[in-house]
Short mmCIF file of C-alpha atoms in Angstrom, two decimals:
data_model
loop_
_atom_site.label_atom_id
_atom_site.label_comp_id
_atom_site.label_asym_id
_atom_site.label_seq_id
_atom_site.Cartn_x
_atom_site.Cartn_y
_atom_site.Cartn_z
CA MET P 1 100.50 87.55 87.95
CA ILE P 2 103.43 89.66 89.98
CA VAL P 3 102.60 92.23 91.06
CA ARG P 4 104.10 95.06 90.08
CA VAL P 5 105.37 98.17 91.82
CA VAL P 6 105.61 102.12 90.18
CA LEU P 7 106.44 104.54 92.34
CA LEU P 8 105.12 106.69 91.06
CA GLY P 9 105.85 109.87 93.76
CA THR P 10 109.33 109.97 96.32
CA ALA P 11 109.62 112.93 98.45
CA ALA P 12 107.87 114.33 100.96
CA GLY P 13 105.29 116.66 101.73
CA GLY P 14 105.68 119.52 99.41
CA GLY P 15 107.95 117.49 96.88
CA PHE P 16 111.58 118.35 95.92
CA PRO P 17 112.56 121.16 95.98
CA GLN P 18 109.62 122.32 98.25
CA TRP P 19 108.25 126.20 96.78
CA ASN P 20 109.71 127.44 99.26
CA CYS P 21 112.85 126.13 100.78
CA ALA P 22 116.68 127.79 99.36
CA CYS P 23 117.90 125.05 100.80
CA VAL P 24 121.16 123.37 99.69
CA LEU P 25 119.06 120.38 98.02
CA CYS P 26 116.32 122.63 96.77
CA VAL P 27 119.55 124.91 94.92
CA ALA P 28 120.23 122.11 93.44
CA ALA P 29 117.72 120.76 92.05
CA ARG P 30 116.19 124.02 91.19
CA ASP P 31 120.11 124.29 88.93
CA GLY P 32 119.25 121.37 87.13
CA LYS P 33 122.18 119.34 89.93
CA LEU P 34 120.16 117.21 91.26
CA PRO P 35 116.71 114.91 89.36
CA SER P 36 113.31 116.48 90.52
CA ARG P 37 110.96 114.54 92.96
CA THR P 38 106.91 114.11 93.10
CA GLN P 39 105.22 113.46 96.69
CA GLU P 40 105.32 109.91 97.60
CA CYS P 41 102.70 108.00 96.29
CA VAL P 42 103.04 104.29 94.86
CA ALA P 43 100.40 102.04 91.94
CA LEU P 44 100.12 98.12 92.07
CA SER P 45 99.01 95.63 90.16
CA GLY P 46 98.65 91.96 90.71
CA ASN P 47 97.14 91.03 86.69
CA GLY P 48 98.70 94.39 85.26
CA ARG P 49 94.93 95.35 84.20
CA ASP P 50 93.45 96.25 88.02
CA TRP P 51 96.30 98.95 89.14
CA TRP P 52 95.60 100.49 93.20
CA LEU P 53 97.75 103.84 94.98
CA LEU P 54 98.94 103.38 97.84
CA ASN P 55 98.29 106.59 98.91
CA ALA P 56 97.09 110.26 97.16
CA SER P 57 99.78 112.87 96.30
CA PRO P 58 98.49 116.32 94.91
CA ASP P 59 100.97 115.50 92.17
CA ILE P 60 98.84 112.59 91.57
CA ARG P 61 97.04 114.08 87.78
CA THR P 62 100.96 114.41 86.89
CA GLN P 63 102.03 110.93 88.04
CA LEU P 64 99.56 109.39 85.95
CA ASN P 65 100.13 110.91 83.08
CA ALA P 66 104.08 110.06 83.29
CA ALA P 67 102.71 106.17 83.43
CA PRO P 68 101.99 104.81 80.82
CA VAL P 69 100.05 101.21 82.27
CA LEU P 70 98.54 103.81 84.41
CA TRP P 71 96.33 105.82 81.14
CA PRO P 72 92.74 105.95 80.36
CA GLY P 73 91.25 104.00 77.22
CA PRO P 74 90.50 102.30 75.74
CA GLY P 75 86.81 104.11 76.15
CA PRO P 76 87.03 107.52 76.60
CA ARG P 77 85.99 107.16 80.17
CA ASP P 78 87.39 103.83 80.84
CA THR P 79 90.24 103.88 83.17
CA PRO P 80 91.97 100.93 85.39
CA LEU P 81 92.51 102.75 88.54
CA ARG P 82 90.10 100.59 90.80
CA GLY P 83 90.48 102.48 93.99
CA VAL P 84 93.26 104.08 96.70
CA LEU P 85 94.35 102.57 100.25
CA LEU P 86 95.14 105.72 102.06
CA THR P 87 97.92 105.21 105.45
CA ASP P 88 96.90 108.12 106.86
CA ALA P 89 95.12 111.35 106.80
CA GLU P 90 97.38 113.87 105.95
CA ALA P 91 97.55 116.45 103.94
CA ASP P 92 100.15 115.55 101.10
CA HIS P 93 98.78 111.44 101.14
CA VAL P 94 94.86 112.54 100.85
CA THR P 95 94.95 115.87 98.91
CA GLY P 96 95.21 114.03 94.95
CA LEU P 97 91.78 112.89 95.72
CA THR P 98 90.17 114.96 94.84
CA VAL P 99 92.51 115.11 91.83
CA LEU P 100 90.36 111.68 91.08
CA ARG P 101 86.55 112.99 91.71
CA GLY P 102 84.26 111.80 89.51
CA ALA P 103 85.51 108.86 88.51
CA ALA P 104 83.40 106.97 89.18
CA GLY P 105 83.56 103.26 90.93
CA LEU P 106 86.80 103.64 92.42
CA LYS P 107 86.68 101.90 96.80
CA VAL P 108 89.31 103.90 99.05
CA TYR P 109 90.66 101.90 101.75
CA ALA P 110 91.07 103.46 105.05
CA ALA P 111 91.35 102.91 109.12
CA PRO P 112 88.34 104.08 111.02
CA PRO P 113 89.79 107.99 112.20
CA VAL P 114 90.75 108.66 108.91
CA ARG P 115 87.86 107.87 107.23
CA ALA P 116 86.04 109.96 109.90
CA ALA P 117 89.13 112.87 109.27
CA LEU P 118 87.33 112.63 105.65
CA ALA P 119 83.90 112.74 106.41
CA PRO P 120 83.29 116.09 104.91
CA ALA P 121 85.81 115.55 101.96
CA ARG P 122 83.63 112.36 101.18
CA VAL P 123 80.52 113.64 100.51
CA ALA P 124 81.62 116.75 98.31
CA LEU P 125 83.84 113.90 96.80
CA ASP P 126 80.12 112.25 96.27
CA ARG P 127 78.72 114.38 94.81
CA TYR P 128 80.86 114.55 91.76
CA ALA P 129 80.59 110.38 91.82
CA PRO P 130 79.07 107.47 94.21
CA TRP P 131 82.72 105.96 95.91
CA GLU P 132 82.40 102.98 98.06
CA TRP P 133 84.51 103.91 101.50
CA ALA P 134 86.00 100.25 103.31
CA ASP P 135 87.55 100.31 106.32
CA SER P 136 91.26 99.18 105.77
CA LEU P 137 91.58 97.44 109.69
CA ALA P 138 89.14 94.99 108.12
CA ASP P 139 89.01 91.43 110.48
CA GLY P 140 91.07 89.58 107.94
CA GLY P 141 92.26 92.07 105.13
CA PHE P 142 90.28 91.80 102.63
CA VAL P 143 90.88 90.92 98.65
CA LEU P 144 91.89 93.90 95.89
CA ALA P 145 90.54 93.20 91.97
CA GLY P 146 94.05 91.27 90.61
CA GLY P 147 94.56 88.92 93.17
CA LEU P 148 96.24 90.97 96.21
CA VAL P 149 95.42 90.21 99.78
CA VAL P 150 95.78 92.48 102.18
CA THR P 151 96.55 93.69 105.11
CA ALA P 152 96.43 96.91 107.33
CA HIS P 153 98.39 96.84 110.90
CA PRO P 154 98.26 100.60 112.73
CA VAL P 155 102.54 101.77 113.29
CA GLY P 156 101.27 105.40 114.46
CA THR P 157 99.05 107.78 116.97
CA LYS P 158 99.97 110.65 114.88
CA VAL P 159 96.86 113.54 114.12
CA PRO P 160 97.39 115.74 111.22
CA LYS P 161 97.49 119.42 112.40
CA TYR P 162 94.19 120.23 109.92
CA VAL P 163 92.06 118.16 112.70
CA PRO P 164 91.26 119.17 115.85
CA VAL P 165 91.36 117.39 119.33
CA ALA P 166 89.94 118.60 122.29
CA GLY P 167 91.74 118.23 125.86
CA SER P 168 93.40 114.68 125.30
CA PRO P 169 92.74 111.80 123.98
CA GLU P 170 93.77 108.92 124.78
CA PRO P 171 96.75 108.26 121.16
CA ASP P 172 94.77 106.04 118.98
CA ASP P 173 97.64 104.34 117.06
CA ARG P 174 95.20 103.65 113.60
CA TRP P 175 95.80 106.94 112.35
CA VAL P 176 98.55 105.57 110.57
CA THR P 177 99.08 102.50 109.35
CA ALA P 178 101.56 99.96 107.39
CA TYR P 179 100.22 97.16 104.42
CA ARG P 180 100.79 93.89 103.67
CA VAL P 181 100.26 93.47 99.72
CA GLU P 182 99.82 89.59 99.46
CA ASP P 183 100.51 88.07 95.99
CA LEU P 184 98.06 85.18 95.95
CA SER P 185 99.20 83.33 92.90
CA THR P 186 102.73 83.72 93.43
CA GLY P 187 102.90 83.71 96.85
CA GLY P 188 105.01 87.65 97.21
CA VAL P 189 104.52 90.50 100.06
CA LEU P 190 105.69 94.03 99.63
CA VAL P 191 104.53 95.80 103.47
CA TYR P 192 104.97 98.92 102.48
CA ALA P 193 104.89 102.12 105.52
CA PRO P 194 105.97 105.22 104.34
CA CYS P 195 105.16 107.38 107.60
CA VAL P 196 106.66 105.45 111.13
CA SER P 197 106.99 107.83 113.65
CA ALA P 198 109.12 104.77 116.20
CA TRP P 199 109.95 101.14 115.40
CA SER P 200 108.15 98.19 116.50
CA PRO P 201 107.38 94.11 116.98
CA VAL P 202 104.72 94.51 114.14
CA LEU P 203 107.44 96.91 111.37
CA ASP P 204 109.51 93.38 112.36
CA GLU P 205 107.02 90.71 111.89
CA LEU P 206 105.62 91.85 109.28
CA CYS P 207 109.47 93.16 107.28
CA ALA P 208 110.17 89.00 108.36
CA SER P 209 107.53 88.04 105.69
CA ALA P 210 107.91 90.59 103.56
CA ASP P 211 109.50 89.88 100.05
CA CYS P 212 110.02 94.18 99.38
CA VAL P 213 110.40 96.62 101.65
CA LEU P 214 108.92 100.45 100.70
CA LEU P 215 110.28 101.86 104.71
CA ASP P 216 109.64 105.92 106.28
CA GLY P 217 113.24 107.33 104.65
CA THR P 218 112.24 111.25 105.23
CA PHE P 219 114.98 112.20 107.33
CA PHE P 220 118.14 111.29 107.47
CA SER P 221 119.46 112.00 110.72
CA ALA P 222 117.37 113.51 113.95
CA ASP P 223 118.92 117.09 114.17
CA GLU P 224 118.63 117.27 110.09
CA MET P 225 115.72 119.81 109.65
CA GLY P 226 117.46 122.07 112.81
CA THR P 227 120.67 121.96 111.01
CA ALA P 228 118.79 123.14 107.33
CA VAL P 229 116.68 125.48 108.18
CA ARG P 230 116.73 127.09 110.84
CA PRO P 231 117.17 125.57 115.13
CA GLY P 232 114.37 124.16 116.45
CA ALA P 233 112.55 123.33 113.65
CA GLY P 234 110.45 120.30 115.18
CA GLN P 235 111.39 117.94 113.72
CA ALA P 236 110.92 115.51 116.74
CA GLU P 237 106.68 116.10 115.86
CA MET P 238 106.39 115.45 112.10
CA GLY P 239 105.90 111.82 112.59
CA HIS P 240 109.14 109.99 111.70
CA LEU P 241 111.77 108.30 111.77
CA PRO P 242 115.22 108.52 110.93
CA VAL P 243 117.28 106.59 108.98
CA ILE P 244 120.60 106.38 110.43
CA GLY P 245 121.39 106.84 114.77
CA PRO P 246 120.85 104.04 117.60
CA ASN P 247 117.72 104.18 117.65
CA GLY P 248 116.88 104.21 113.39
CA SER P 249 115.26 102.42 110.65
CA LEU P 250 118.92 101.90 109.08
CA ALA P 251 119.43 99.39 112.18
CA ALA P 252 116.09 97.01 112.25
CA LEU P 253 116.21 96.87 108.70
CA GLN P 254 120.17 95.03 109.51
CA ARG P 255 117.34 92.04 110.78
CA HIS P 256 115.21 91.43 107.57
CA PRO P 257 118.27 90.75 104.74
CA GLY P 258 116.40 88.74 103.41
CA ALA P 259 114.30 91.72 101.67
CA ARG P 260 115.05 94.60 99.17
CA ARG P 261 114.91 97.13 101.07
CA ILE P 262 113.38 100.76 99.48
CA TYR P 263 113.45 104.13 101.53
CA THR P 264 110.32 107.04 100.03
CA HIS P 265 108.87 109.17 101.54
CA LEU P 266 111.90 111.63 101.14
CA ASN P 267 111.69 115.15 103.02
CA ASN P 268 112.86 118.00 100.88
CA THR P 269 116.54 118.10 103.25
CA ASN P 270 117.75 114.55 102.79
CA PRO P 271 120.92 113.91 101.72
CA LEU P 272 119.91 110.90 100.48
CA LEU P 273 118.59 113.17 97.59
CA ASP P 274 122.44 113.50 95.79
CA PRO P 275 122.69 110.33 94.72
CA ALA P 276 126.99 111.68 94.94
CA SER P 277 126.28 112.41 98.72
CA VAL P 278 128.28 109.72 101.84
CA ALA P 279 124.38 109.17 103.19
CA ARG P 280 123.98 107.61 100.40
CA ALA P 281 127.00 105.27 100.48
CA GLN P 282 126.06 105.17 103.46
CA VAL P 283 122.48 103.23 103.33
CA ALA P 284 123.47 102.20 99.53
CA GLU P 285 126.91 99.90 101.20
CA LYS P 286 123.72 98.24 103.82
CA GLY P 287 121.77 97.42 100.97
CA VAL P 288 118.63 99.26 101.29
CA GLN P 289 118.33 101.53 97.65
CA VAL P 290 116.81 105.11 96.82
CA LEU P 291 115.09 105.14 93.39
CA PRO P 292 114.00 107.92 91.68
CA ASP P 293 110.34 108.88 90.11
CA GLY P 294 108.77 106.78 87.88
CA ALA P 295 110.87 103.06 88.99
CA GLU P 296 108.72 100.24 88.25
CA PHE P 297 109.54 96.93 90.18
CA LYS P 298 107.66 93.40 89.81
CA VAL P 299 108.01 91.75 93.93
#
């Protein structure tokens, strides 16, 4: 009994290379000089038989077929997939639910505003096969098949663009959550936070108890979008803390050297995508990793 983790995808929305982008990095990926990446998604299991997805990317069909531990069988419709834990309602984290339609008995955990935003999709999906939709923020957390205890922690207020917001309501920090997953038998702890707009005491507390942290590495620097794509590209509104800078995630992670630290959700403009880059060397020097799609490890 130990937590097994598979990084099914490690890129931000749009994947890498992004279909409509001709930035230097995307061109290098199309030329075969850099490895491509699918959109961010993780699979984990506490017993190697019952598997759970952390988010459901638009690339989920390709990702499931690329991971032998998630292949169906032994029966024609048997699957080791038990359900999905959503961190938010962003399109690149929920669109994959439509690919999973028809798989009876799946359970989806999400925070109340996320479940509300997905209400029309929930009705449609349940017409294919009934699923259970549970509150990820329920008091006391929840236990997953396979012996994993999970708690969700609010870390952001970003509302997806497709959700209509009338007027200026009070910000709801339940729109974006981080997960703490603990193996009951070993005590191993994984923290999963692929969408972080600002560092907080909550994240410090989570990292302090973690053996492994999978963290939002979307943008390397605060001006990255404007530099790589066009001026005024609106990065500040995208809800992702940059890696470097006095208030960046790399500095915050230095307070938690006891945990294995891994960046995921990398935007197509991020120099961390290039293993030979100065950015990658800078992060590695601080003890933080960038792993490829398909990487598997234990916690």
